[in-house]
Each structure stands twice: as structure tokens, then as C-alpha cells.
Amino acid sequence: MTKSERQKMQAGEWYCCRDSELSALRHQARAAVHQHNGAPPDPAEQLSPALAELFAAHGENCLIEAPFHCAYGINITLGNDVYMNAGCTILDTAPVTIGDRTMLGPNVQIYCAQHHKDRDLRAKGLEIACPVTLGADVWIGGGAIILPGVTIGDGAIVGAGAVVTKHVAAGQTVTGNPARPRHP
């Protein structure tokens, strides 16, 4: 039996991002994001109902400031007390897991898709999805970019504007482009 493009994406295999089922899922995410971004502020500071319904799972007391953008939403899992400042983008072609009490500064970007390096295959829309995991008590500074396949350990800090291309150990602080350990 032939796998669908969605099944290939979920299995971490090369898939065509131009597939109609994937397009419909992205449209569903855009609708939920539009509702979230256009909603009045919630005085209880809770995750908006549109995103709560869209995400794979979420803990308690999560807050995502508008504007926010995600590709699918269905691959995002949030722990308890997660905070995302305004302008965050999560391109969740693979699972994105964000641990308890993790905070993202404004304009943080998390990418899971890698486009094919062969230009002819890239022109056909081929890409592969790699999961991103942020542990508990992580702090991501504003404007940081987290690339596909990266894991950031519990208690780590990513400096503002850093481009994280490799795993970050628990408790480690990284800064720069590419992000490197910061020594006091």
C-alpha cells in the first residue's frame, strides 16, 4: 500500500508539501491562527480556544501572544505554563514539543522542514520533517531561530538572535550565529 504524503511527513520521510491533504491541514491551521490573532485579549491569560483545539496537546496556563503563526498546529505539544511572546512562528511539519515553564521571546522561529538540496527535487516540493524539542524551564531570547531536528535540554538558555543548528545541553547557554556555548 502506498503511503500518503501526510503519512510520509509523519514518518520523517521525504514528502511533497504541495499535496492536497497537507494543503487542507494548513488551511485549517490558518483559520485557527486567524481566530487567535483576531480575538480580544483574554483577561484570564489562557490559551485561545482555537489553538487549544488545533494543537496535539497542551498543559495548563499556557499563553501565546498575538500575532502567532504555525504551519499545521496538529504537531505542537505544550507543557504547563508555556509562554510565547508576540510574533512567534512554528513551522511544525514534525512534532514540536515545548516543556513546562518554557518561555519564548518575541519573534522566535521554530522550523521543522528541510527542503531537498537537489534543485530539481526541491522544485517538485520535496521536503523532510525533523522534530524539535524544547525541554522544561528553557528560555529562548527574542528573534532566535531553532532549526530542524534540534533538541534544547532542560533549563537551557538561547540568547536573543541566536541561530540554533545543533542540540543544546541541559543548563547550557548558547548565543550567536551559529549558536555556540557562552562561557562566563
CSV table of C-alpha atoms in Angstrom, one decimal:
chain,number,residue,atom,x,y,z
A,1,MET,CA,0.0,0.0,0.0
A,2,THR,CA,1.3,3.4,-0.9
A,3,LYS,CA,1.8,5.9,1.9
A,4,SER,CA,0.1,9.3,1.7
A,5,GLU,CA,2.2,12.4,1.7
A,6,ARG,CA,0.9,13.1,5.3
A,7,GLN,CA,2.0,9.6,6.4
A,8,LYS,CA,5.4,10.2,4.8
A,9,MET,CA,5.7,13.5,6.6
A,10,GLN,CA,4.8,11.9,9.9
A,11,ALA,CA,7.2,9.1,9.4
A,12,GLY,CA,10.1,11.5,8.8
A,13,GLU,CA,10.4,10.5,5.1
A,14,TRP,CA,10.7,12.7,2.0
A,15,TYR,CA,7.2,14.0,1.1
A,16,CYS,CA,5.6,16.5,-1.3
A,17,CYS,CA,4.5,19.6,0.6
A,18,ARG,CA,2.1,20.5,-2.3
A,19,ASP,CA,-0.2,17.6,-1.5
A,20,SER,CA,-3.9,18.5,-1.3
A,21,GLU,CA,-4.4,16.8,2.1
A,22,LEU,CA,-1.5,18.8,3.6
A,23,SER,CA,-2.8,22.0,1.9
A,24,ALA,CA,-6.2,21.4,3.7
A,25,LEU,CA,-4.5,20.9,7.0
A,26,ARG,CA,-2.5,24.1,6.6
A,27,HIS,CA,-5.8,25.9,5.7
A,28,GLN,CA,-7.3,24.6,9.0
A,29,ALA,CA,-4.3,25.9,10.9
A,30,ARG,CA,-4.5,29.3,9.2
A,31,ALA,CA,-8.2,29.6,10.2
A,32,ALA,CA,-7.4,28.8,13.8
A,33,VAL,CA,-4.5,31.2,13.8
A,34,HIS,CA,-6.7,33.9,12.3
A,35,GLN,CA,-9.2,33.4,15.1
A,36,HIS,CA,-6.5,33.5,17.7
A,37,ASN,CA,-4.8,36.6,16.3
A,38,GLY,CA,-8.1,38.5,15.9
A,39,ALA,CA,-9.5,37.6,19.3
A,40,PRO,CA,-9.7,40.2,22.1
A,41,PRO,CA,-7.2,39.7,24.9
A,42,ASP,CA,-8.2,37.0,27.4
A,43,PRO,CA,-8.1,38.5,30.9
A,44,ALA,CA,-7.6,35.0,32.3
A,45,GLU,CA,-4.4,34.7,30.1
A,46,GLN,CA,-5.2,31.3,28.8
A,47,LEU,CA,-4.5,29.6,25.5
A,48,SER,CA,-7.1,30.7,23.0
A,49,PRO,CA,-9.8,28.1,22.3
A,50,ALA,CA,-8.9,28.0,18.6
A,51,LEU,CA,-5.3,27.0,19.3
A,52,ALA,CA,-6.3,24.7,22.2
A,53,GLU,CA,-8.4,22.7,19.8
A,54,LEU,CA,-5.8,22.7,17.0
A,55,PHE,CA,-2.7,21.6,18.9
A,56,ALA,CA,-1.9,18.0,19.5
A,57,ALA,CA,-1.9,18.6,23.3
A,58,HIS,CA,-1.4,21.4,25.8
A,59,GLY,CA,-0.9,21.7,29.5
A,60,GLU,CA,-2.5,24.3,31.8
A,61,ASN,CA,-1.8,28.0,32.0
A,62,CYS,CA,-0.3,28.4,28.5
A,63,LEU,CA,-0.3,31.8,26.8
A,64,ILE,CA,0.5,32.7,23.3
A,65,GLU,CA,0.6,36.4,22.5
A,66,ALA,CA,-0.8,37.5,19.1
A,67,PRO,CA,0.3,37.5,16.4
A,68,PHE,CA,1.3,33.9,16.2
A,69,HIS,CA,1.8,31.6,13.2
A,70,CYS,CA,2.1,27.8,12.7
A,71,ALA,CA,2.1,25.6,9.7
A,72,TYR,CA,-0.2,22.8,10.9
A,73,GLY,CA,-0.7,23.1,14.7
A,74,ILE,CA,-1.5,19.5,14.9
A,75,ASN,CA,2.1,18.6,15.7
A,76,ILE,CA,2.5,21.1,18.6
A,77,THR,CA,2.5,19.9,22.2
A,78,LEU,CA,2.9,22.3,25.0
A,79,GLY,CA,3.6,21.5,28.7
A,80,ASN,CA,2.2,23.5,31.6
A,81,ASP,CA,2.9,27.3,32.0
A,82,VAL,CA,4.4,27.8,28.5
A,83,TYR,CA,4.6,31.4,27.4
A,84,MET,CA,5.2,32.7,23.8
A,85,ASN,CA,5.6,36.4,23.2
A,86,ALA,CA,4.3,38.2,20.2
A,87,GLY,CA,5.4,37.2,16.7
A,88,CYS,CA,6.4,33.6,17.3
A,89,THR,CA,6.3,31.2,14.3
A,90,ILE,CA,6.3,27.4,14.5
A,91,LEU,CA,6.6,25.5,11.2
A,92,ASP,CA,5.5,22.2,12.6
A,93,THR,CA,5.8,19.7,9.8
A,94,ALA,CA,7.2,17.3,12.5
A,95,PRO,CA,6.4,17.2,16.2
A,96,VAL,CA,7.3,20.3,18.2
A,97,THR,CA,7.4,19.6,21.9
A,98,ILE,CA,7.7,22.5,24.4
A,99,GLY,CA,8.3,21.6,28.0
A,100,ASP,CA,6.8,23.0,31.2
A,101,ARG,CA,7.6,26.7,32.1
A,102,THR,CA,9.4,27.3,28.9
A,103,MET,CA,9.4,30.9,27.6
A,104,LEU,CA,9.9,32.1,24.1
A,105,GLY,CA,10.7,35.8,23.5
A,106,PRO,CA,9.2,37.8,20.7
A,107,ASN,CA,9.6,36.7,17.1
A,108,VAL,CA,11.1,33.3,17.9
A,109,GLN,CA,11.0,30.9,14.9
A,110,ILE,CA,11.0,27.1,15.1
A,111,TYR,CA,11.5,25.3,11.8
A,112,CYS,CA,11.0,21.5,11.2
A,113,ALA,CA,11.1,21.3,7.4
A,114,GLN,CA,14.2,20.8,5.4
A,115,HIS,CA,13.8,21.3,1.7
A,116,HIS,CA,15.7,18.9,-0.7
A,117,LYS,CA,19.2,20.1,-1.6
A,118,ASP,CA,18.7,18.8,-5.2
A,119,ARG,CA,17.2,21.7,-7.0
A,120,ASP,CA,15.0,19.6,-9.3
A,121,LEU,CA,13.6,17.7,-6.4
A,122,ARG,CA,13.2,20.9,-4.4
A,123,ALA,CA,11.3,22.4,-7.4
A,124,LYS,CA,8.9,19.4,-7.1
A,125,GLY,CA,8.1,20.4,-3.4
A,126,LEU,CA,10.1,17.6,-1.7
A,127,GLU,CA,11.0,18.2,1.9
A,128,ILE,CA,11.6,16.2,5.0
A,129,ALA,CA,10.4,16.9,8.6
A,130,CYS,CA,12.6,16.8,11.6
A,131,PRO,CA,11.2,17.2,15.2
A,132,VAL,CA,12.2,20.0,17.6
A,133,THR,CA,12.1,19.5,21.3
A,134,LEU,CA,12.5,22.2,24.0
A,135,GLY,CA,12.8,20.9,27.5
A,136,ALA,CA,11.4,22.3,30.7
A,137,ASP,CA,12.4,25.7,32.0
A,138,VAL,CA,14.0,26.7,28.7
A,139,TRP,CA,14.3,30.4,27.8
A,140,ILE,CA,14.6,31.4,24.2
A,141,GLY,CA,15.5,35.0,23.6
A,142,GLY,CA,13.8,37.2,21.1
A,143,GLY,CA,14.4,36.7,17.4
A,144,ALA,CA,16.1,33.3,17.9
A,145,ILE,CA,15.8,30.7,15.2
A,146,ILE,CA,15.7,27.0,16.1
A,147,LEU,CA,16.5,24.7,13.1
A,148,PRO,CA,15.1,21.3,12.2
A,149,GLY,CA,16.0,18.3,14.4
A,150,VAL,CA,17.3,20.4,17.3
A,151,THR,CA,16.7,19.4,21.0
A,152,ILE,CA,17.3,22.0,23.7
A,153,GLY,CA,17.8,20.5,27.1
A,154,ASP,CA,16.0,21.4,30.4
A,155,GLY,CA,17.0,24.8,31.8
A,156,ALA,CA,19.0,25.9,28.8
A,157,ILE,CA,19.1,29.5,27.6
A,158,VAL,CA,19.3,30.6,23.9
A,159,GLY,CA,20.4,34.2,23.5
A,160,ALA,CA,18.4,36.7,21.5
A,161,GLY,CA,19.0,36.5,17.8
A,162,ALA,CA,20.8,33.1,18.0
A,163,VAL,CA,20.5,30.6,15.2
A,164,VAL,CA,20.5,27.1,16.8
A,165,THR,CA,21.8,24.5,14.4
A,166,LYS,CA,22.8,21.8,16.9
A,167,HIS,CA,21.5,20.3,20.2
A,168,VAL,CA,21.9,22.4,23.3
A,169,ALA,CA,22.7,20.5,26.5
A,170,ALA,CA,20.6,20.9,29.7
A,171,GLY,CA,21.6,24.0,31.6
A,172,GLN,CA,23.7,25.4,28.8
A,173,THR,CA,23.6,29.0,27.5
A,174,VAL,CA,24.2,29.5,23.7
A,175,THR,CA,24.5,32.7,21.7
A,176,GLY,CA,25.4,33.8,18.2
A,177,ASN,CA,25.1,32.6,14.6
A,178,PRO,CA,25.5,29.7,14.6
A,179,ALA,CA,24.7,29.4,18.3
A,180,ARG,CA,27.7,28.3,20.4
A,181,PRO,CA,28.1,27.8,24.2
A,182,ARG,CA,28.7,31.0,26.1
A,183,HIS,CA,31.4,31.0,28.7
A,184,PRO,CA,31.2,33.4,31.6
